Coordinates of C-alpha atoms and ligand atoms in Angstrom, one line a residue:
M1 CA 69.6 -81.9 83.1
E2 CA 71.1 -79.6 80.5
P3 CA 73.0 -81.9 78.1
A4 CA 75.5 -79.2 77.2
K5 CA 76.5 -78.8 80.8
A6 CA 76.9 -82.5 81.6
L7 CA 80.3 -84.2 81.4
R8 CA 80.5 -85.1 77.7
V9 CA 82.8 -88.0 76.9
A10 CA 83.7 -89.6 73.6
V11 CA 84.8 -93.3 73.6
V12 CA 86.6 -94.4 70.5
G13 CA 86.1 -98.1 69.8
A14 CA 83.1 -100.1 70.7
G15 CA 84.9 -103.3 71.8
P16 CA 84.9 -104.6 75.3
S17 CA 87.2 -101.9 76.7
G18 CA 85.0 -99.2 75.2
F19 CA 81.9 -100.7 76.7
Y20 CA 83.5 -101.2 80.1
A21 CA 84.8 -97.6 80.1
A22 CA 81.3 -96.4 79.3
E23 CA 79.8 -98.6 82.0
S24 CA 82.2 -97.5 84.7
L25 CA 81.7 -93.8 83.8
L26 CA 77.9 -94.0 83.9
K27 CA 78.0 -95.8 87.2
Q28 CA 80.3 -93.3 88.8
R29 CA 78.9 -90.2 87.1
P30 CA 75.2 -90.8 86.4
E31 CA 74.9 -87.4 84.8
A32 CA 77.6 -88.1 82.2
V33 CA 76.7 -88.5 78.5
I34 CA 78.7 -90.6 76.1
D35 CA 79.2 -90.9 72.4
L36 CA 80.6 -94.3 71.5
F37 CA 82.3 -94.4 68.1
D38 CA 83.3 -97.3 66.0
R39 CA 84.8 -97.4 62.5
L40 CA 82.6 -100.4 61.7
P41 CA 78.8 -100.4 61.4
A42 CA 78.5 -103.1 64.0
P43 CA 79.8 -102.9 67.6
F44 CA 81.7 -105.3 69.9
G45 CA 85.2 -105.3 68.3
L46 CA 87.0 -108.6 68.6
V47 CA 84.1 -110.3 70.4
R48 CA 82.3 -110.2 67.1
Y49 CA 85.3 -110.4 64.8
G50 CA 87.9 -112.2 66.8
V51 CA 86.5 -114.7 69.3
A52 CA 85.9 -118.0 67.5
P53 CA 82.5 -118.4 65.9
D54 CA 82.1 -121.8 67.6
H55 CA 82.5 -120.2 71.0
Q56 CA 79.1 -118.7 71.2
K57 CA 79.0 -118.8 75.0
I58 CA 82.0 -116.4 75.1
K59 CA 80.3 -114.2 72.6
S60 CA 77.2 -113.9 74.8
V61 CA 79.1 -111.3 76.8
T62 CA 77.6 -108.9 74.3
K63 CA 74.3 -109.0 76.2
V64 CA 75.9 -106.7 78.8
Y65 CA 77.0 -104.4 76.1
D66 CA 73.5 -104.4 74.5
R67 CA 72.1 -103.2 77.8
L68 CA 74.5 -100.2 77.6
L69 CA 73.4 -99.5 74.1
A70 CA 69.9 -99.2 75.3
D71 CA 70.9 -96.6 77.9
D72 CA 69.8 -93.1 76.7
R73 CA 72.9 -91.5 78.2
L74 CA 75.0 -93.4 75.6
R75 CA 74.8 -92.8 71.8
F76 CA 76.3 -95.4 69.5
R77 CA 77.9 -93.8 66.5
G78 CA 79.0 -96.7 64.2
N79 CA 80.7 -96.4 60.8
V80 CA 82.7 -93.4 62.0
E81 CA 86.4 -93.8 61.8
V82 CA 88.3 -91.5 64.1
G83 CA 91.4 -90.2 62.4
R84 CA 89.5 -90.0 59.1
D85 CA 85.8 -89.0 59.5
L86 CA 86.5 -87.2 62.8
T87 CA 90.0 -86.0 63.9
A88 CA 91.3 -86.3 67.4
E89 CA 91.1 -82.5 67.5
D90 CA 87.4 -82.6 66.5
L91 CA 86.8 -84.7 69.6
R92 CA 88.6 -82.1 71.7
R93 CA 86.3 -79.4 70.4
H94 CA 83.1 -81.4 71.2
Y95 CA 83.9 -83.4 74.4
H96 CA 85.4 -82.7 77.9
A97 CA 87.3 -86.0 77.6
T98 CA 88.0 -88.8 75.1
V99 CA 88.8 -92.4 76.0
F100 CA 90.6 -94.1 73.1
T101 CA 89.8 -97.9 73.1
Y102 CA 90.6 -98.7 69.5
G103 CA 92.3 -102.0 70.1
A104 CA 95.3 -103.6 68.4
A105 CA 94.2 -104.8 65.0
L106 CA 97.5 -105.4 63.2
D107 CA 99.5 -108.7 63.2
R108 CA 103.1 -109.3 64.0
R109 CA 105.3 -110.6 61.3
L110 CA 107.9 -113.3 61.3
G111 CA 110.5 -111.4 59.3
I112 CA 111.5 -114.5 57.2
P113 CA 111.9 -115.0 53.5
G114 CA 108.8 -116.1 51.7
E115 CA 106.3 -114.6 54.2
D116 CA 104.4 -112.8 51.5
L117 CA 104.0 -115.8 49.1
D118 CA 100.4 -116.7 48.2
G119 CA 99.2 -119.1 50.8
S120 CA 101.1 -117.5 53.7
M121 CA 98.9 -115.2 55.8
S122 CA 98.4 -113.9 59.3
A123 CA 96.0 -115.6 61.6
T124 CA 94.7 -112.1 62.2
D125 CA 93.4 -111.9 58.6
F126 CA 92.1 -115.5 58.6
V127 CA 90.2 -115.0 61.8
A128 CA 88.7 -111.8 60.6
W129 CA 87.7 -113.5 57.4
Y130 CA 85.9 -116.5 59.0
N131 CA 84.2 -114.1 61.4
G132 CA 82.7 -112.0 58.5
H133 CA 84.7 -108.8 59.1
P134 CA 83.7 -106.6 56.2
D135 CA 87.4 -105.5 55.5
F136 CA 88.3 -109.1 54.8
A137 CA 85.5 -110.3 52.6
D138 CA 87.9 -110.7 49.7
L139 CA 90.6 -112.7 51.5
D140 CA 90.1 -116.0 49.6
P141 CA 92.5 -118.2 51.6
R142 CA 92.6 -121.0 48.9
L143 CA 92.2 -124.1 51.0
D144 CA 93.2 -126.5 48.2
G145 CA 96.4 -127.7 49.8
H146 CA 96.8 -130.8 51.8
T147 CA 98.9 -129.4 54.7
A148 CA 98.6 -126.2 56.7
L149 CA 101.2 -125.0 59.1
V150 CA 100.1 -122.9 62.1
I151 CA 102.9 -121.0 63.7
G152 CA 102.3 -120.2 67.3
V153 CA 100.9 -122.0 70.4
G154 CA 98.5 -119.5 71.9
N155 CA 94.7 -119.6 71.9
V156 CA 94.4 -117.8 68.5
A157 CA 96.5 -120.5 67.0
V158 CA 94.3 -123.2 68.5
D159 CA 91.2 -121.4 67.2
V160 CA 92.6 -121.4 63.7
T161 CA 93.6 -125.0 64.0
R162 CA 90.2 -126.1 65.3
V163 CA 88.3 -124.2 62.5
L164 CA 90.6 -125.8 59.9
A165 CA 90.0 -129.2 61.3
K166 CA 86.2 -129.1 62.0
T167 CA 83.6 -130.7 59.7
R168 CA 81.0 -128.6 57.9
A169 CA 78.4 -130.0 60.4
E170 CA 80.5 -128.8 63.4
L171 CA 81.0 -125.4 61.9
A172 CA 77.4 -125.0 60.7
V173 CA 76.1 -124.6 64.2
S174 CA 78.3 -121.5 64.7
D175 CA 78.0 -118.0 63.3
I176 CA 81.0 -118.4 61.0
S177 CA 80.6 -116.3 57.8
D178 CA 78.7 -118.0 55.0
P179 CA 81.7 -117.7 52.5
A180 CA 84.0 -119.2 55.1
L181 CA 81.6 -122.0 55.9
D182 CA 81.4 -122.9 52.2
A183 CA 85.2 -122.6 51.7
L184 CA 86.0 -124.7 54.7
A185 CA 83.5 -127.3 53.8
G186 CA 85.3 -127.7 50.5
S187 CA 88.8 -127.5 52.1
Q188 CA 91.4 -130.1 51.0
V189 CA 93.4 -129.5 54.1
R190 CA 93.9 -132.9 55.9
D191 CA 97.0 -132.2 58.1
V192 CA 97.3 -129.2 60.3
V193 CA 100.7 -128.9 61.9
V194 CA 101.0 -126.5 64.8
I195 CA 104.5 -125.5 65.9
G196 CA 105.8 -123.6 69.0
R197 CA 109.3 -122.2 69.2
R198 CA 109.6 -123.2 72.8
G199 CA 108.7 -126.4 74.5
P200 CA 105.3 -127.9 75.5
A201 CA 105.6 -126.5 79.0
E202 CA 105.9 -123.0 77.7
A203 CA 102.9 -123.0 75.4
K204 CA 100.4 -120.2 76.1
W205 CA 97.2 -121.9 75.2
S206 CA 94.5 -122.4 77.8
T207 CA 93.8 -126.0 79.0
K208 CA 90.2 -125.8 77.9
E209 CA 91.1 -124.8 74.3
L210 CA 93.9 -127.4 74.1
R211 CA 91.5 -130.1 75.4
E212 CA 88.9 -129.1 72.8
L213 CA 91.3 -130.1 70.0
G214 CA 91.0 -133.7 71.2
E215 CA 87.2 -133.6 71.0
L216 CA 86.7 -132.9 67.3
E217 CA 84.5 -135.2 65.3
D218 CA 86.8 -136.1 62.4
A219 CA 90.3 -135.1 63.5
D220 CA 93.0 -137.1 65.4
V221 CA 95.5 -135.2 67.5
I222 CA 99.0 -136.5 67.1
V223 CA 101.7 -135.7 69.6
D224 CA 105.1 -137.4 69.5
P225 CA 106.0 -138.4 73.1
A226 CA 109.6 -137.5 72.3
D227 CA 108.4 -133.9 71.9
L228 CA 107.1 -134.0 75.5
V229 CA 110.4 -134.6 77.2
V230 CA 110.6 -131.7 79.6
S231 CA 113.9 -130.5 81.0
D232 CA 114.4 -129.9 84.7
E233 CA 114.7 -126.1 84.0
S234 CA 111.2 -126.2 82.4
R235 CA 109.7 -128.2 85.2
A236 CA 111.1 -125.7 87.7
A237 CA 109.9 -122.8 85.7
I238 CA 106.3 -124.1 85.7
A239 CA 106.3 -125.3 89.3
D240 CA 104.0 -122.4 90.3
D241 CA 102.0 -122.4 87.1
P242 CA 99.0 -124.8 87.4
V243 CA 97.8 -124.0 83.9
A244 CA 101.1 -125.0 82.3
R245 CA 101.2 -128.2 84.4
R246 CA 97.6 -129.1 83.4
N247 CA 98.5 -128.4 79.8
L248 CA 101.4 -130.8 80.0
E249 CA 99.0 -133.5 81.4
V250 CA 96.6 -132.9 78.5
L251 CA 99.4 -133.2 76.0
E252 CA 100.6 -136.4 77.6
E253 CA 97.0 -137.8 77.4
L254 CA 96.8 -136.8 73.8
A255 CA 100.2 -138.4 73.0
A256 CA 99.1 -141.7 74.6
R257 CA 95.8 -141.8 72.7
P258 CA 95.9 -144.2 69.7
A259 CA 95.0 -142.5 66.4
R260 CA 91.5 -143.3 65.3
G261 CA 92.2 -143.1 61.5
L262 CA 90.0 -140.1 61.1
S263 CA 90.2 -138.0 57.9
R264 CA 92.1 -135.1 59.4
R265 CA 95.1 -134.9 61.7
I266 CA 96.3 -132.1 64.0
H267 CA 100.0 -132.4 64.8
L268 CA 101.4 -130.5 67.8
R269 CA 105.1 -130.0 67.6
F270 CA 107.5 -128.0 69.7
L271 CA 111.0 -126.4 69.8
R272 CA 110.9 -125.4 66.2
S273 CA 111.0 -122.0 64.4
P274 CA 110.3 -121.3 60.8
I275 CA 113.3 -119.7 59.1
A276 CA 112.1 -119.6 55.5
I277 CA 109.0 -120.3 53.4
E278 CA 109.7 -121.8 50.0
A279 CA 107.8 -121.2 46.8
D280 CA 106.5 -123.8 44.3
A281 CA 107.7 -124.0 40.7
S282 CA 105.6 -120.9 39.8
G283 CA 107.6 -118.9 42.3
T284 CA 104.4 -117.5 43.8
R285 CA 102.8 -120.1 46.0
V286 CA 103.9 -121.7 49.3
A287 CA 105.2 -125.2 48.9
A288 CA 107.3 -125.8 52.0
V289 CA 108.6 -124.3 55.2
V290 CA 112.1 -124.7 56.5
L291 CA 112.1 -125.2 60.3
E292 CA 115.0 -124.9 62.7
R293 CA 115.2 -127.0 65.8
N294 CA 115.5 -125.0 69.0
R295 CA 116.8 -125.6 72.5
L296 CA 115.8 -123.7 75.6
E297 CA 118.3 -121.4 77.3
A298 CA 117.7 -119.7 80.7
R299 CA 117.5 -115.9 80.7
D300 CA 118.7 -113.8 83.6
D301 CA 115.1 -113.5 85.0
G302 CA 114.8 -117.4 85.1
S303 CA 112.5 -117.6 82.1
L304 CA 113.4 -119.8 79.1
A305 CA 114.2 -118.5 75.7
A306 CA 114.3 -120.5 72.4
R307 CA 117.7 -120.6 70.7
G308 CA 118.3 -122.1 67.2
T309 CA 120.5 -125.1 67.0
G310 CA 121.3 -124.9 63.3
V311 CA 119.6 -128.2 62.7
T312 CA 116.9 -127.8 60.1
E313 CA 114.1 -129.8 58.6
R314 CA 111.8 -129.2 55.6
L315 CA 108.0 -129.5 55.9
E316 CA 105.9 -129.6 52.8
A317 CA 102.9 -127.3 53.3
Q318 CA 100.7 -125.3 51.0
L319 CA 99.3 -122.9 53.7
V320 CA 101.0 -121.1 56.5
F321 CA 99.2 -119.1 59.2
R322 CA 101.4 -117.0 61.4
S323 CA 99.8 -116.6 64.8
V324 CA 102.5 -114.7 66.7
G325 CA 100.5 -111.9 68.2
Y326 CA 98.6 -108.7 67.5
R327 CA 99.9 -105.1 67.7
G328 CA 98.4 -101.7 67.9
E329 CA 98.8 -98.9 65.4
A330 CA 99.2 -95.1 65.7
M331 CA 96.1 -92.9 65.3
P332 CA 96.7 -89.6 63.6
G333 CA 97.1 -86.8 66.2
L334 CA 97.6 -89.2 69.1
P335 CA 100.9 -90.0 70.8
F336 CA 102.2 -93.5 70.0
D337 CA 105.0 -95.6 71.5
E338 CA 106.5 -97.4 68.5
R339 CA 108.5 -99.8 70.6
W340 CA 105.6 -101.3 72.4
S341 CA 102.9 -100.4 69.9
V342 CA 100.7 -98.8 72.5
V343 CA 99.6 -95.3 73.3
P344 CA 101.9 -94.0 76.1
N345 CA 99.9 -93.6 79.3
D346 CA 100.0 -93.4 83.0
H347 CA 97.1 -95.4 84.5
G348 CA 95.2 -94.6 81.4
R349 CA 96.1 -90.9 81.1
V350 CA 97.6 -90.3 77.7
L351 CA 101.2 -89.0 77.8
T352 CA 103.1 -87.2 75.1
A353 CA 105.5 -89.5 73.4
R354 CA 108.5 -87.2 73.8
D355 CA 108.5 -85.9 77.3
G356 CA 105.8 -87.9 78.9
D357 CA 103.6 -85.0 80.0
P358 CA 99.8 -85.7 80.4
V359 CA 97.7 -84.7 77.4
P360 CA 94.7 -83.0 79.0
G361 CA 91.3 -84.7 78.4
W362 CA 92.7 -87.8 76.6
Y363 CA 92.7 -91.3 78.0
V364 CA 93.2 -94.9 76.8
A365 CA 91.9 -98.3 77.8
G366 CA 92.1 -101.9 76.6
W367 CA 94.6 -103.4 74.2
I368 CA 95.8 -100.0 72.9
K369 CA 96.6 -99.1 76.5
R370 CA 98.4 -102.2 77.7
G371 CA 99.1 -104.3 74.6
P372 CA 97.2 -107.4 73.2
T373 CA 97.0 -109.6 76.3
G374 CA 94.4 -111.0 78.6
V375 CA 90.9 -112.2 78.2
I376 CA 87.8 -110.1 77.7
G377 CA 87.3 -109.6 81.5
T378 CA 90.8 -108.2 81.8
N379 CA 89.6 -105.1 79.9
K380 CA 87.1 -104.4 82.6
A381 CA 89.6 -103.8 85.3
C382 CA 91.7 -101.9 82.8
A383 CA 88.9 -99.6 81.8
V384 CA 87.8 -99.1 85.4
E385 CA 91.4 -97.9 86.2
T386 CA 91.3 -95.5 83.3
V387 CA 87.9 -94.0 84.3
S388 CA 89.1 -93.5 87.9
T389 CA 92.1 -91.6 86.5
L390 CA 89.7 -89.6 84.3
L391 CA 87.4 -88.7 87.2
S392 CA 90.3 -87.7 89.3
D393 CA 91.3 -85.0 86.8
D394 CA 89.7 -81.5 86.7
L395 CA 87.7 -82.2 83.5
P396 CA 84.9 -79.6 83.8
G397 CA 87.9 -77.2 83.8
I398 CA 88.4 -78.2 80.1
A399 CA 85.5 -76.5 78.4
P400 CA 84.8 -78.0 74.9
A401 CA 84.3 -75.2 72.3
D402 CA 81.0 -76.8 71.2
A403 CA 79.4 -79.2 73.6
D404 CA 76.0 -79.4 71.8
P405 CA 75.4 -83.1 71.0
A406 CA 73.8 -82.2 67.7
A407 CA 77.0 -80.5 66.5
V408 CA 78.9 -83.7 66.1
D409 CA 76.1 -85.3 64.1
A410 CA 75.9 -82.2 62.0
L411 CA 79.6 -82.3 61.4
L412 CA 79.5 -86.0 60.3
A413 CA 76.5 -85.3 58.0
R414 CA 78.4 -82.4 56.4
R415 CA 81.3 -84.8 55.8
G416 CA 78.9 -87.3 54.2
V417 CA 79.4 -90.1 56.8
Q418 CA 76.5 -92.5 57.0
V419 CA 76.3 -93.0 60.8
V420 CA 74.8 -96.2 62.3
D421 CA 73.1 -95.5 65.6
A422 CA 71.9 -98.0 68.2
D423 CA 68.6 -98.5 66.4
G424 CA 70.5 -99.1 63.2
W425 CA 72.6 -101.7 65.0
R426 CA 69.4 -103.3 66.4
R427 CA 68.1 -103.7 62.8
I428 CA 71.3 -105.3 61.7
D429 CA 71.2 -107.6 64.7
A430 CA 67.6 -108.6 64.3
A431 CA 68.1 -109.3 60.5
E432 CA 71.2 -111.5 61.2
I433 CA 69.5 -113.4 64.0
G434 CA 66.4 -113.9 61.9
A435 CA 68.4 -115.2 58.9
G436 CA 70.2 -117.6 61.3
A437 CA 66.9 -118.9 62.9
A438 CA 65.7 -119.8 59.4
V439 CA 68.6 -122.2 59.0
G440 CA 69.2 -123.3 62.6
R441 CA 72.3 -121.1 63.2
P442 CA 72.8 -118.4 65.9
R443 CA 73.0 -115.7 63.2
V444 CA 74.0 -115.3 59.6
K445 CA 76.3 -112.2 59.4
F446 CA 76.3 -109.5 56.8
G447 CA 79.8 -109.7 55.4
T448 CA 80.2 -106.4 53.6
R449 CA 80.0 -102.8 54.8
E450 CA 77.3 -102.1 52.1
A451 CA 75.2 -105.0 53.4
L452 CA 75.6 -103.9 57.0
L453 CA 74.7 -100.3 56.1
A454 CA 71.7 -101.4 54.1
A455 CA 70.5 -103.6 56.9
S456 CA 70.9 -100.7 59.4
R457 CA 68.5 -98.6 57.3
G458 CA 66.0 -101.4 57.6
Ligands
FAD501 C1 91.3 -114.2 67.5 C2 91.0 -113.8 68.9 C3 90.2 -114.6 69.7 C4 89.9 -114.2 71.1 N1 89.2 -115.1 71.8 C5 88.9 -114.8 73.1 C6 88.2 -115.6 73.9 O1 87.8 -116.7 73.4 N2 87.9 -115.3 75.2 C7 88.4 -114.1 75.7 O2 88.1 -113.8 76.9 N3 89.1 -113.2 74.9 C8 89.4 -113.5 73.7 N4 90.1 -112.7 72.9 C9 90.6 -111.4 73.5 C10 89.5 -110.3 73.5 O3 88.9 -110.3 72.2 C11 90.2 -108.9 73.7 O4 90.7 -108.9 75.0 C12 89.3 -107.7 73.6 O5 88.5 -107.8 72.4 C13 90.1 -106.4 73.6 O6 89.2 -105.4 73.7 P1 89.5 -103.9 73.1 O7 88.2 -103.2 73.3 O8 90.7 -103.3 73.7 O9 89.8 -104.1 71.6 P2 88.8 -104.6 70.4 O10 88.0 -105.7 70.8 O11 89.8 -104.8 69.2 O12 87.9 -103.3 70.0 C14 88.4 -102.1 69.4 C15 87.3 -101.5 68.6 O13 87.8 -100.2 68.1 C16 87.4 -100.0 66.8 N5 88.3 -99.1 66.1 C17 89.5 -99.3 65.7 N6 90.1 -98.2 65.1 C18 89.1 -97.3 65.2 C19 89.1 -95.9 64.7 N7 90.1 -95.3 64.1 N8 87.9 -95.2 64.9 C20 86.8 -95.8 65.6 N9 86.9 -97.1 66.0 C21 88.0 -97.8 65.8 C22 87.4 -101.4 66.2 O14 86.5 -101.5 65.0 C23 86.9 -102.3 67.4 O15 85.5 -102.4 67.3 C24 90.4 -113.0 71.6 C25 91.2 -112.2 70.8 C26 91.5 -112.5 69.5 C27 92.3 -111.6 68.6

């Protein structure tokens, strides 16, 4: 097979959707060749840097991705940021098609006073920090306060809560970053208050994650039964939702459980929204959060929205983690839908933002295609749909100006980019696993870009 004549595809982002797009493409077009780019030296996106470090079973999905990295039709090109080291137009010059799978790495904000005080941060940043993401090595969340408030009742909020409430011994068996392990072991946080703007029936956490909160070694879960009074409208809204019904049952079990007098407490509260974060006497650090009580109001579509009642309460807290969702960002040269923070597309085919015409040869999959929802497996169906769209287009009709695989590497070398290939990643992986084995942990991660690059060189 002449490589220059094969279908050459660039995939931008080595998270789950990038791997699933590559897998589907190679399955359906065995003669295709793929370059898989990532801005980080290490692959796997949020599986490495988002999924909780104490959920190793979930992280083991990377075994499937490792098999793809060993396929000689796929070249991993890590530490290459598209939009900076390579432009979208460079990709057009070198590939028949590009699938953008670069995720949704930004956080959503609350838009309330005090959000930028020291001690108030996004769960996005905190999660990246405890997972050893090299861009967050300097976060230093200062865990010297007694009370942390977690805003949001989804699985990311539960991850953050669990990590804050676990003991050193519980965390040490995970692949949490070394600095985070030390900081959390010395944490003064004793009370973690989790709040949802809607009621207990509307919380978005999964039953398994919720139940896990009740299984921690040294943390009681406190739920006020008064908070679990569910209106007829809420009951009707979840009548066909078995997850929500099971979640309510778990909450009722937790509320009925007597506190064991453990050293940490997790409080689950509902129908409250933060309206302001107050500073301490220095004017720079979080000291308290003003919460407004909500009631639920039916929308036209039958769902229930939270509406403020004007009744407020003040909660003393020194740390605030907002966990109210992720959002995508624009990539230079690529259309972007500001309203939904996704790349506009039709079944994965990129559309121009203004008139919605297809952009030849450009595709999207994963979170940047459909927004930050779903579990890892959701990205598989999403990527398969995109690849079907791609293969239904007349791609060989788009001839790249320079399809020689060596040309992209030469371009990156001229631009001074230190590329990490699959062998480089294997050296990082082996070194991390080796360091972990020495101390009885799954791996010890390199926490800076320099350390990752040095390890990739061996
Ligand atoms: C905190 C958290 C916990 C989660 N836990 C679970 C869980 O327990 N179970 C579960 O099933 N799902 C979980 N998820 C969801 C799951 O991680 C996502 O569904 C999935 O990772 C999305 O895949 P993706 O490939 O679209 O994006 P990502 O995983 O974000 O991958 C995008 C990749 O693109 C790269 N990239 C970004 N910009 C560029 C650029 N300019 N150039 C080159 N590369 C770029 C990034 O470095 C990244 O590697 C969790 C998500 C979060 C945020």
